[in-house]
């Protein structure tokens, strides 16, 4: 290794290699493991989205209570977040303060599959999605980061050619050879 130059030594004095800010991410790792998120970028996007939702809600709260724009924008925001499944009810704007990255993670396709009992764990659900066993409506979904809204939740099913679907139908004794041929 070469000897460091003067300005390089000065710069290195200001950097602490022992404790990084990024290393304090225990919560991030915990959430990523719980919802089986493979890409860190997905988690950072969810975090950024939740921050935007909270700041927008705070800006709406700062408007005058009598302002018709405030009521209209409040209703639009609550409707959008409720339909996406991010908040549980459309009661009031204070629910937006509780939106976090986990709120978005709960709407990922593998987590919804676990909720619908199509898979036992998020890890197996991710594997099913990546292998092409799952469709939402008529569309085959191969991305585990696909966000499922409340309306689409009813249309999460196995693909017609999926071996898992055939196995489930055999177990339930509802297999029809004509459909699976």
CSV table of C-alpha atoms in Angstrom, one decimal:
chain,number,residue,atom,x,y,z
A,1,UNK,CA,0.0,0.0,0.0
A,2,UNK,CA,1.3,3.4,-0.8
A,3,UNK,CA,1.8,6.2,1.7
A,4,UNK,CA,-1.2,8.5,2.0
A,5,UNK,CA,-0.8,12.1,0.9
A,6,UNK,CA,-1.4,15.0,3.3
A,7,UNK,CA,-4.9,15.9,2.2
A,8,UNK,CA,-5.9,12.2,2.3
A,9,UNK,CA,-4.7,11.9,5.9
A,10,UNK,CA,-6.8,15.0,6.8
A,11,UNK,CA,-9.9,13.6,5.2
A,12,UNK,CA,-9.5,10.3,7.0
A,13,UNK,CA,-9.3,12.0,10.3
A,14,UNK,CA,-12.9,13.2,9.8
A,15,UNK,CA,-14.3,9.8,8.9
A,16,UNK,CA,-15.2,7.2,11.6
A,17,UNK,CA,-15.0,3.7,10.1
A,18,UNK,CA,-16.1,2.0,13.3
A,19,UNK,CA,-19.6,3.3,13.6
A,20,UNK,CA,-21.5,4.2,10.5
A,21,UNK,CA,-25.0,5.7,10.4
A,22,UNK,CA,-26.1,3.0,8.0
A,23,UNK,CA,-25.2,0.3,10.6
A,24,UNK,CA,-28.0,1.4,12.9
A,25,UNK,CA,-30.5,-0.4,10.7
A,26,UNK,CA,-31.7,-3.1,13.1
A,27,UNK,CA,-35.3,-2.1,12.5
A,28,UNK,CA,-34.8,-2.2,8.7
A,29,UNK,CA,-33.3,-5.7,8.8
A,30,UNK,CA,-36.1,-6.9,11.1
A,31,UNK,CA,-38.8,-5.6,8.7
A,32,UNK,CA,-37.0,-7.0,5.7
A,33,UNK,CA,-36.7,-10.4,7.3
A,34,UNK,CA,-40.3,-10.4,8.5
A,35,UNK,CA,-41.8,-9.6,5.1
A,36,UNK,CA,-39.0,-11.4,3.2
A,37,UNK,CA,-37.9,-8.4,1.1
A,38,UNK,CA,-34.9,-9.3,-1.0
A,39,UNK,CA,-34.0,-5.9,-2.3
A,40,UNK,CA,-33.1,-3.1,0.1
A,41,UNK,CA,-34.2,-0.6,-2.5
A,42,UNK,CA,-37.8,-1.8,-2.1
A,43,UNK,CA,-37.7,-1.1,1.6
A,44,UNK,CA,-36.2,2.4,1.1
A,45,UNK,CA,-39.0,3.2,-1.5
A,46,UNK,CA,-41.6,2.1,1.0
A,47,UNK,CA,-40.0,4.3,3.7
A,48,UNK,CA,-39.9,7.2,1.3
A,49,UNK,CA,-43.5,6.7,0.3
A,50,UNK,CA,-44.6,6.6,4.0
A,51,UNK,CA,-42.7,9.7,4.7
A,52,UNK,CA,-44.4,11.5,1.8
A,53,UNK,CA,-47.8,10.4,3.1
A,54,UNK,CA,-47.1,11.7,6.6
A,55,UNK,CA,-45.8,15.1,5.3
A,56,UNK,CA,-48.8,15.5,3.0
A,57,UNK,CA,-51.1,14.7,5.9
A,58,UNK,CA,-49.4,17.3,8.1
A,59,UNK,CA,-49.7,19.9,5.3
A,60,UNK,CA,-53.4,19.1,4.9
A,61,UNK,CA,-53.8,19.4,8.7
A,62,UNK,CA,-52.2,22.9,8.6
A,63,UNK,CA,-55.0,24.2,6.3
A,64,UNK,CA,-58.0,26.0,7.8
A,65,UNK,CA,-60.7,23.6,9.1
A,66,UNK,CA,-63.4,25.4,7.2
A,67,UNK,CA,-61.6,25.3,3.9
A,68,UNK,CA,-63.5,23.1,1.4
A,69,UNK,CA,-60.2,22.1,-0.2
A,70,UNK,CA,-59.0,20.6,3.0
A,71,UNK,CA,-62.1,18.4,3.3
A,72,UNK,CA,-61.9,17.4,-0.3
A,73,UNK,CA,-58.2,16.5,-0.2
A,74,UNK,CA,-58.6,14.7,3.1
A,75,UNK,CA,-61.3,12.5,1.7
A,76,UNK,CA,-59.3,11.8,-1.5
A,77,UNK,CA,-56.2,10.9,0.5
A,78,UNK,CA,-58.1,8.7,3.0
A,79,UNK,CA,-60.0,7.0,0.1
A,80,UNK,CA,-56.7,6.3,-1.8
A,81,UNK,CA,-54.9,4.9,1.3
A,82,UNK,CA,-57.9,2.8,2.3
A,83,UNK,CA,-58.4,1.3,-1.1
A,84,UNK,CA,-54.7,0.5,-1.3
A,85,UNK,CA,-55.1,-1.2,2.1
A,86,UNK,CA,-52.5,1.0,3.8
A,87,UNK,CA,-54.9,2.3,6.6
A,88,UNK,CA,-57.7,0.2,8.2
A,89,UNK,CA,-60.5,2.7,8.1
A,90,UNK,CA,-61.4,6.1,6.5
A,91,UNK,CA,-62.1,7.7,9.9
A,92,UNK,CA,-59.7,10.6,10.1
A,93,UNK,CA,-56.4,12.1,9.0
A,94,UNK,CA,-54.6,11.0,12.1
A,95,UNK,CA,-54.4,7.5,10.7
A,96,UNK,CA,-51.9,8.8,8.1
A,97,UNK,CA,-49.4,9.6,10.9
A,98,UNK,CA,-49.2,5.9,11.6
A,99,UNK,CA,-48.3,4.9,8.0
A,100,UNK,CA,-44.9,3.3,7.9
A,101,UNK,CA,-42.9,1.1,5.5
A,102,UNK,CA,-44.4,-1.9,7.2
A,103,UNK,CA,-47.9,-0.7,6.0
A,104,UNK,CA,-46.7,-1.0,2.4
A,105,UNK,CA,-44.9,-4.3,3.1
A,106,UNK,CA,-48.2,-5.8,4.4
A,107,UNK,CA,-49.7,-5.2,0.9
A,108,UNK,CA,-47.0,-7.1,-1.0
A,109,UNK,CA,-48.2,-10.1,-2.9
A,110,UNK,CA,-46.4,-12.8,-0.8
A,111,UNK,CA,-47.7,-11.4,2.5
A,112,UNK,CA,-51.3,-11.3,1.1
A,113,UNK,CA,-50.9,-14.9,0.0
A,114,UNK,CA,-50.0,-15.8,3.5
A,115,UNK,CA,-53.0,-13.9,4.8
A,116,UNK,CA,-55.2,-15.8,2.2
A,117,UNK,CA,-53.6,-19.1,3.4
A,118,UNK,CA,-52.2,-19.8,-0.1
A,119,UNK,CA,-48.7,-20.3,1.6
A,120,UNK,CA,-47.5,-20.9,5.1
A,121,UNK,CA,-44.7,-18.4,5.2
A,122,UNK,CA,-43.7,-15.3,3.2
A,123,UNK,CA,-40.6,-17.1,2.1
A,124,UNK,CA,-42.5,-19.9,0.4
A,125,UNK,CA,-44.9,-17.4,-1.1
A,126,UNK,CA,-42.0,-15.4,-2.6
A,127,UNK,CA,-40.7,-18.6,-4.1
A,128,UNK,CA,-44.2,-19.4,-5.6
A,129,UNK,CA,-44.4,-16.0,-7.1
A,130,UNK,CA,-41.0,-16.1,-8.6
A,131,UNK,CA,-41.6,-19.5,-10.1
A,132,UNK,CA,-44.8,-18.3,-11.8
A,133,UNK,CA,-47.5,-20.1,-9.9
A,134,UNK,CA,-49.5,-17.0,-9.0
A,135,UNK,CA,-51.7,-14.6,-10.9
A,136,UNK,CA,-53.7,-11.6,-10.0
A,137,UNK,CA,-56.8,-11.5,-12.1
A,138,UNK,CA,-55.7,-12.6,-15.6
A,139,UNK,CA,-52.1,-11.3,-15.2
A,140,UNK,CA,-49.3,-13.6,-14.3
A,141,UNK,CA,-47.2,-11.9,-11.6
A,142,UNK,CA,-43.5,-12.8,-11.2
A,143,UNK,CA,-42.4,-9.8,-9.0
A,144,UNK,CA,-42.8,-10.4,-5.2
A,145,UNK,CA,-42.8,-6.6,-4.7
A,146,UNK,CA,-46.2,-6.4,-6.5
A,147,UNK,CA,-48.6,-4.4,-4.2
A,148,UNK,CA,-52.1,-5.8,-3.9
A,149,UNK,CA,-55.0,-3.4,-3.3
A,150,UNK,CA,-58.1,-4.3,-1.4
A,151,UNK,CA,-60.1,-4.8,-4.7
A,152,UNK,CA,-57.4,-7.1,-6.2
A,153,UNK,CA,-57.1,-9.2,-3.1
A,154,UNK,CA,-60.1,-11.3,-4.2
A,155,UNK,CA,-58.5,-12.1,-7.5
A,156,UNK,CA,-55.2,-13.6,-6.2
A,157,UNK,CA,-55.2,-17.2,-7.5
A,158,UNK,CA,-53.0,-20.0,-8.8
A,159,UNK,CA,-52.3,-20.1,-12.5
A,160,UNK,CA,-54.2,-22.7,-14.5
A,161,UNK,CA,-51.0,-24.7,-15.3
A,162,UNK,CA,-49.7,-24.6,-11.7
A,163,UNK,CA,-48.8,-27.9,-10.1
A,164,UNK,CA,-49.7,-26.4,-6.8
A,165,UNK,CA,-53.2,-25.7,-8.0
A,166,UNK,CA,-53.5,-29.3,-9.2
A,167,UNK,CA,-52.3,-30.6,-5.9
A,168,UNK,CA,-54.8,-28.5,-3.9
A,169,UNK,CA,-57.6,-29.6,-6.2
A,170,UNK,CA,-56.7,-33.2,-5.7
A,171,UNK,CA,-56.5,-32.7,-1.9
A,172,UNK,CA,-60.0,-31.1,-1.9
A,173,UNK,CA,-61.3,-33.8,-4.3
A,174,UNK,CA,-62.5,-31.2,-6.8
A,175,UNK,CA,-60.0,-32.0,-9.6
A,176,UNK,CA,-61.6,-32.2,-13.0
A,177,UNK,CA,-59.5,-33.9,-15.7
A,178,UNK,CA,-61.1,-31.9,-18.5
A,179,UNK,CA,-60.0,-28.5,-17.0
A,180,UNK,CA,-56.5,-29.7,-16.3
A,181,UNK,CA,-55.8,-31.5,-19.6
